[in-house]
Amino acid sequence: MTLDIYKENILDLYKHPLNKGELKNPTHEYTKNNPLCGDEITMQLLITENKIKDVKFSGNACAISMAAASMLTEKIKHMSVDDVKKLNKDDILDLIKIPLSSVRLKCALLSLDVVKGALENES
């Protein structure tokens, strides 16, 4: 795939994000913002038997943040909590597949920070 296809994917996920919304009974929740650009994302997790049974996100954010949150929520569904805790910057970059400036990298990593914060915050 060319870089343009990945850019189109980011824009599509920005316009039509996967897993955007709210869970009725989340077990874990966390909100964080990126003060550099004003992005804010909330993640809600439903964890049973040490696995992510369901995940939703909400908030207002740029295309990179929204696309990263969308891709990350798809990736972590049905993963064990321990495996989610091991995810890092490289995993997010593998999902995004486009080069990012340092400012945009913070946008892309916001959702990972929020997921890890949610794992520490039971509802």
Coordinates of N, CA, C and O in Angstrom, one line a residue:
M1 N 0.8 -1.2 0.0 CA 0.0 0.0 0.0 C 0.9 1.3 0.0 O 1.9 1.3 0.6
T2 N 0.4 2.2 -0.6 CA 1.1 3.5 -0.7 C 0.8 4.3 0.5 O -0.2 4.1 1.2
L3 N 1.6 5.3 0.8 CA 1.3 6.2 1.9 C 0.0 6.9 1.8 O -0.7 7.1 2.8
D4 N -0.4 7.2 0.6 CA -1.7 7.9 0.4 C -2.9 7.0 0.9 O -3.9 7.5 1.4
I5 N -2.8 5.7 0.7 CA -3.9 4.8 1.1 C -4.0 4.9 2.7 O -5.0 4.9 3.2
Y6 N -2.8 4.9 3.3 CA -2.8 5.0 4.8 C -3.4 6.4 5.2 O -4.1 6.4 6.2
K7 N -3.1 7.4 4.5 CA -3.6 8.8 4.9 C -5.1 8.7 4.7 O -5.9 9.3 5.5
E8 N -5.6 8.1 3.6 CA -7.0 8.0 3.4 C -7.7 7.2 4.5 O -8.8 7.6 4.9
N9 N -7.0 6.2 5.0 CA -7.6 5.4 6.1 C -7.7 6.2 7.3 O -8.7 6.1 8.0
I10 N -6.7 7.0 7.6 CA -6.8 7.9 8.8 C -8.0 8.9 8.7 O -8.7 9.1 9.6
L11 N -8.1 9.5 7.5 CA -9.3 10.4 7.3 C -10.6 9.7 7.4 O -11.6 10.2 8.0
D12 N -10.7 8.5 6.9 CA -11.9 7.7 7.0 C -12.3 7.4 8.4 O -13.4 7.5 8.9
L13 N -11.2 7.0 9.2 CA -11.5 6.6 10.6 C -11.8 7.9 11.4 O -12.5 7.8 12.5
Y14 N -11.3 9.0 11.0 CA -11.7 10.3 11.6 C -13.1 10.6 11.4 O -13.9 11.0 12.3
K15 N -13.6 10.4 10.2 CA -15.0 10.7 9.9 C -15.9 9.6 10.4 O -17.1 9.9 10.7
H16 N -15.5 8.4 10.4 CA -16.3 7.3 10.8 C -15.6 6.4 11.8 O -15.2 5.2 11.4
P17 N -15.3 6.9 13.0 CA -14.5 6.1 13.9 C -15.2 4.8 14.4 O -16.4 4.8 14.6
L18 N -14.4 3.8 14.6 CA -14.9 2.5 15.1 C -14.9 2.6 16.7 O -14.0 3.2 17.2
N19 N -15.9 2.0 17.3 CA -15.9 2.0 18.8 C -16.1 3.3 19.4 O -15.8 3.5 20.6
K20 N -16.6 4.3 18.7 CA -16.9 5.6 19.4 C -18.3 5.5 20.0 O -19.2 5.0 19.4
G21 N -18.3 6.0 21.2 CA -19.6 6.0 22.0 C -19.3 5.7 23.4 O -18.2 6.0 23.9
E22 N -20.3 5.2 24.1 CA -20.2 5.0 25.6 C -20.7 3.6 25.9 O -21.7 3.1 25.3
L23 N -20.0 3.0 26.9 CA -20.5 1.7 27.4 C -21.5 1.9 28.5 O -21.4 2.9 29.2
K24 N -22.5 1.0 28.6 CA -23.5 1.2 29.7 C -22.9 0.9 31.0 O -23.2 1.6 32.0
N25 N -22.1 0.0 31.2 CA -21.5 -0.4 32.5 C -20.0 -0.7 32.4 O -19.6 -1.8 32.6
P26 N -19.2 0.4 32.2 CA -17.8 0.1 32.1 C -17.2 -0.2 33.5 O -17.7 0.2 34.5
T27 N -16.2 -1.1 33.5 CA -15.5 -1.4 34.7 C -14.3 -0.4 35.0 O -13.9 -0.2 36.1
H28 N -13.9 0.2 33.9 CA -12.7 1.1 34.0 C -13.0 2.3 33.0 O -13.5 2.1 31.9
E29 N -12.5 3.5 33.5 CA -12.7 4.7 32.6 C -11.6 5.7 32.9 O -11.1 5.8 34.1
Y30 N -11.2 6.4 31.9 CA -10.2 7.4 32.1 C -10.3 8.5 31.0 O -10.6 8.1 29.9
T31 N -10.0 9.7 31.3 CA -10.0 10.8 30.4 C -8.6 11.5 30.5 O -8.1 11.8 31.6
K32 N -8.1 11.9 29.3 CA -6.9 12.7 29.3 C -6.9 13.6 28.1 O -7.6 13.3 27.1
N33 N -6.2 14.7 28.2 CA -6.1 15.6 27.1 C -4.7 15.9 26.7 O -3.8 15.6 27.5
N34 N -4.5 16.4 25.5 CA -3.2 16.8 25.0 C -3.2 18.3 25.0 O -3.9 18.9 24.1
P35 N -2.6 19.0 25.9 CA -2.7 20.5 26.0 C -2.1 21.2 24.8 O -2.4 22.3 24.5
L36 N -1.2 20.5 24.1 CA -0.6 21.1 22.9 C -1.6 21.4 21.8 O -1.4 22.4 21.1
C37 N -2.5 20.5 21.6 CA -3.5 20.8 20.5 C -4.9 20.8 21.0 O -5.8 21.0 20.1
G38 N -5.2 20.5 22.2 CA -6.6 20.5 22.7 C -7.3 19.2 22.6 O -8.5 19.1 22.9
D39 N -6.7 18.1 22.1 CA -7.4 16.8 22.0 C -7.7 16.3 23.4 O -7.0 16.5 24.3
E40 N -8.9 15.7 23.5 CA -9.3 15.1 24.7 C -10.0 13.8 24.4 O -10.9 13.8 23.5
I41 N -9.6 12.7 25.0 CA -10.2 11.4 24.8 C -10.5 10.7 26.1 O -9.8 10.8 27.0
T42 N -11.7 10.1 26.1 CA -12.1 9.3 27.2 C -12.2 7.8 26.7 O -12.8 7.6 25.6
M43 N -11.7 6.9 27.5 CA -11.8 5.5 27.2 C -12.6 4.8 28.3 O -12.4 5.1 29.4
Q44 N -13.5 4.0 27.9 CA -14.2 3.1 28.8 C -14.0 1.7 28.4 O -14.0 1.3 27.3
L45 N -13.6 0.9 29.4 CA -13.3 -0.5 29.2 C -14.3 -1.4 30.0 O -14.7 -1.0 31.1
L46 N -14.6 -2.5 29.5 CA -15.4 -3.5 30.2 C -14.4 -4.7 30.3 O -14.1 -5.4 29.3
I47 N -13.9 -5.0 31.5 CA -13.0 -6.1 31.7 C -13.6 -7.2 32.5 O -14.2 -6.9 33.6
T48 N -13.5 -8.4 32.0 CA -14.0 -9.6 32.7 C -12.9 -10.6 32.6 O -12.4 -10.8 31.5
E49 N -12.6 -11.3 33.7 CA -11.6 -12.4 33.7 C -10.3 -11.9 33.1 O -9.7 -12.7 32.2
N50 N -9.9 -10.7 33.4 CA -8.6 -10.2 32.9 C -8.5 -10.0 31.4 O -7.4 -10.0 30.8
K51 N -9.6 -9.9 30.8 CA -9.7 -9.6 29.3 C -10.5 -8.4 29.0 O -11.5 -8.1 29.7
I52 N -10.2 -7.7 28.0 CA -11.0 -6.5 27.5 C -12.1 -7.1 26.7 O -12.0 -7.6 25.6
K53 N -13.3 -7.1 27.4 CA -14.5 -7.7 26.7 C -15.0 -6.7 25.7 O -15.5 -7.0 24.6
D54 N -15.0 -5.4 26.1 CA -15.5 -4.3 25.2 C -14.8 -3.0 25.5 O -14.3 -2.8 26.6
V55 N -14.7 -2.1 24.6 CA -14.1 -0.8 24.7 C -14.8 0.2 23.8 O -15.2 -0.1 22.7
K56 N -14.9 1.4 24.4 CA -15.5 2.5 23.6 C -14.7 3.8 24.0 O -14.1 3.9 25.1
F57 N -14.7 4.7 23.1 CA -14.0 6.0 23.3 C -14.9 7.1 22.9 O -15.8 7.0 22.1
S58 N -14.7 8.3 23.5 CA -15.4 9.5 23.1 C -14.4 10.7 23.3 O -13.3 10.5 23.9
G59 N -14.8 11.8 22.8 CA -14.0 13.0 22.9 C -13.9 13.8 21.6 O -14.5 13.4 20.6
N60 N -13.2 14.9 21.7 CA -13.0 15.7 20.6 C -11.5 15.7 20.3 O -10.7 16.1 21.2
A61 N -11.1 15.4 19.1 CA -9.7 15.3 18.8 C -9.4 15.4 17.3 O -10.3 15.3 16.5
C62 N -8.2 15.6 17.0 CA -7.7 15.7 15.6 C -7.8 14.4 14.9 O -8.1 13.4 15.5
A63 N -7.6 14.4 13.6 CA -7.8 13.2 12.8 C -6.8 12.1 13.3 O -7.2 10.9 13.4
I64 N -5.6 12.5 13.6 CA -4.6 11.4 14.0 C -5.0 10.8 15.4 O -5.0 9.6 15.5
S65 N -5.5 11.6 16.3 CA -5.9 11.1 17.6 C -7.1 10.2 17.5 O -7.2 9.1 18.1
M66 N -8.1 10.6 16.7 CA -9.3 9.9 16.5 C -9.0 8.5 15.8 O -9.5 7.5 16.2
A67 N -8.2 8.6 14.8 CA -7.9 7.4 14.0 C -7.1 6.4 14.9 O -7.4 5.2 14.9
A68 N -6.2 6.9 15.7 CA -5.4 6.1 16.6 C -6.3 5.4 17.6 O -6.1 4.2 17.9
A69 N -7.2 6.2 18.2 CA -8.1 5.7 19.2 C -9.0 4.6 18.6 O -9.2 3.5 19.2
S70 N -9.4 4.8 17.4 CA -10.3 3.8 16.7 C -9.5 2.5 16.4 O -10.0 1.4 16.7
M71 N -8.3 2.7 15.9 CA -7.5 1.5 15.6 C -7.1 0.7 16.9 O -7.1 -0.5 16.9
L72 N -6.7 1.5 17.9 CA -6.3 0.9 19.2 C -7.5 0.1 19.8 O -7.3 -1.0 20.3
T73 N -8.7 0.7 19.8 CA -9.8 0.0 20.4 C -10.1 -1.3 19.7 O -10.4 -2.3 20.3
E74 N -9.9 -1.3 18.4 CA -10.1 -2.5 17.6 C -9.0 -3.6 18.0 O -9.3 -4.7 18.1
K75 N -7.8 -3.1 18.2 CA -6.7 -4.0 18.5 C -6.9 -4.6 19.9 O -6.6 -5.8 20.1
I76 N -7.3 -3.9 20.9 CA -7.3 -4.4 22.2 C -8.5 -5.2 22.6 O -8.5 -5.9 23.6
K77 N -9.6 -5.1 21.8 CA -10.7 -5.9 22.1 C -10.3 -7.4 22.2 O -9.7 -7.9 21.3
H78 N -10.7 -8.0 23.3 CA -10.5 -9.4 23.6 C -9.0 -9.7 23.9 O -8.6 -10.9 24.1
M79 N -8.2 -8.7 24.1 CA -6.8 -8.9 24.5 C -6.8 -9.0 26.1 O -7.7 -8.5 26.7
S80 N -5.8 -9.7 26.6 CA -5.6 -9.7 28.0 C -5.1 -8.4 28.5 O -4.5 -7.7 27.8
V81 N -5.5 -8.1 29.8 CA -5.0 -6.8 30.4 C -3.5 -6.8 30.4 O -2.9 -5.7 30.1
D82 N -2.8 -7.9 30.7 CA -1.4 -7.9 30.7 C -0.8 -7.6 29.3 O 0.2 -6.8 29.2
D83 N -1.4 -8.1 28.3 CA -0.9 -7.8 26.9 C -1.1 -6.3 26.5 O -0.3 -5.7 25.9
V84 N -2.2 -5.8 26.9 CA -2.5 -4.4 26.7 C -1.5 -3.5 27.4 O -1.0 -2.5 26.8
K85 N -1.2 -3.8 28.6 CA -0.2 -3.1 29.4 C 1.2 -3.1 28.7 O 2.0 -2.1 28.9
K86 N 1.5 -4.0 27.9 CA 2.8 -4.1 27.2 C 2.8 -3.3 25.9 O 3.9 -3.1 25.3
L87 N 1.7 -2.8 25.4 CA 1.7 -2.1 24.2 C 2.5 -0.8 24.3 O 2.5 -0.2 25.4
N88 N 3.2 -0.4 23.3 CA 4.0 0.8 23.3 C 3.9 1.7 22.1 O 3.1 1.4 21.2
K89 N 4.7 2.7 22.0 CA 4.8 3.6 20.9 C 4.9 2.9 19.6 O 4.2 3.2 18.6
D90 N 5.8 1.9 19.5 CA 6.0 1.2 18.2 C 4.7 0.5 17.7 O 4.4 0.4 16.5
D91 N 3.9 0.0 18.7 CA 2.7 -0.7 18.3 C 1.7 0.3 17.7 O 1.0 0.0 16.7
I92 N 1.6 1.5 18.2 CA 0.8 2.6 17.7 C 1.3 3.0 16.3 O 0.5 3.1 15.4
L93 N 2.6 3.2 16.2 CA 3.1 3.5 14.8 C 2.9 2.5 13.8 O 2.6 2.8 12.6
D94 N 2.9 1.2 14.2 CA 2.5 0.1 13.3 C 1.1 0.2 12.9 O 0.8 -0.2 11.7
L95 N 0.2 0.6 13.7 CA -1.2 0.8 13.3 C -1.4 2.0 12.4 O -2.1 1.9 11.4
I96 N -0.7 3.1 12.7 CA -0.9 4.3 11.9 C -0.3 4.2 10.5 O -0.9 4.7 9.5
K97 N 0.9 3.8 10.5 CA 1.6 3.5 9.2 C 2.0 4.8 8.4 O 2.1 4.7 7.2
I98 N 2.0 5.9 9.0 CA 2.5 7.1 8.3 C 3.5 7.8 9.2 O 3.5 7.7 10.4
P99 N 4.4 8.5 8.6 CA 5.4 9.3 9.4 C 4.7 10.4 10.2 O 3.8 11.1 9.6
L100 N 5.2 10.6 11.4 CA 4.6 11.7 12.2 C 5.6 12.6 12.8 O 6.7 12.1 13.2
S101 N 5.3 13.9 12.9 CA 6.2 14.8 13.6 C 6.1 14.6 15.1 O 5.2 13.8 15.5
S102 N 6.9 15.2 15.9 CA 6.9 15.0 17.3 C 5.6 15.4 17.9 O 5.0 14.8 18.8
V103 N 5.0 16.5 17.4 CA 3.7 17.0 17.9 C 2.6 16.0 17.5 O 1.8 15.6 18.4
R104 N 2.6 15.5 16.3 CA 1.6 14.5 15.9 C 1.8 13.2 16.6 O 0.8 12.5 16.8
L105 N 3.0 12.9 16.9 CA 3.2 11.6 17.7 C 2.5 11.7 19.0 O 1.9 10.7 19.4
K106 N 2.5 12.8 19.7 CA 1.7 13.0 20.9 C 0.3 12.8 20.7 O -0.4 12.2 21.5
C107 N -0.2 13.2 19.6 CA -1.6 13.0 19.2 C -1.9 11.5 19.0 O -2.9 11.0 19.5
A108 N -1.0 10.8 18.4 CA -1.2 9.4 18.1 C -1.1 8.6 19.4 O -1.8 7.6 19.6
L109 N -0.3 9.0 20.3 CA -0.1 8.2 21.5 C -1.1 8.5 22.6 O -1.1 7.8 23.6
L110 N -1.9 9.6 22.5 CA -2.9 9.9 23.5 C -3.8 8.8 23.8 O -4.0 8.5 25.0
S111 N -4.3 8.1 22.9 CA -5.2 7.0 23.1 C -4.6 5.9 23.9 O -5.2 5.3 24.8
L112 N -3.3 5.6 23.7 CA -2.6 4.6 24.4 C -2.4 5.0 25.9 O -2.6 4.2 26.8
D113 N -2.1 6.3 26.1 CA -2.0 6.8 27.4 C -3.3 6.7 28.2 O -3.4 6.4 29.4
V114 N -4.4 7.0 27.4 CA -5.7 6.9 28.1 C -6.1 5.5 28.4 O -6.6 5.2 29.5
V115 N -5.8 4.5 27.5 CA -6.1 3.1 27.8 C -5.3 2.7 29.1 O -5.9 2.0 30.0
K116 N -4.1 3.0 29.1 CA -3.3 2.6 30.3 C -3.8 3.3 31.6 O -3.8 2.7 32.6
G117 N -4.2 4.5 31.4 CA -4.8 5.2 32.6 C -6.1 4.5 33.0 O -6.4 4.4 34.2
A118 N -6.9 4.1 32.0 CA -8.2 3.4 32.3 C -7.9 2.1 33.1 O -8.7 1.7 34.0
L119 N -6.9 1.4 32.7 CA -6.6 0.2 33.4 C -6.3 0.4 34.9 O -6.4 -0.6 35.7
E120 N -5.8 1.6 35.2 CA -5.5 1.9 36.6 C -6.7 2.5 37.4 O -6.7 2.7 38.6
N121 N -7.8 2.8 36.6 CA -9.0 3.5 37.2 C -10.3 2.7 37.0 O -10.9 2.8 36.0
E122 N -10.6 2.0 38.1 CA -11.9 1.3 38.0 C -13.0 2.3 38.2 O -12.9 3.2 38.9
S123 N -14.1 2.0 37.5 CA -15.3 2.9 37.6 C -16.0 2.7 38.9 O -16.1 1.7 39.4

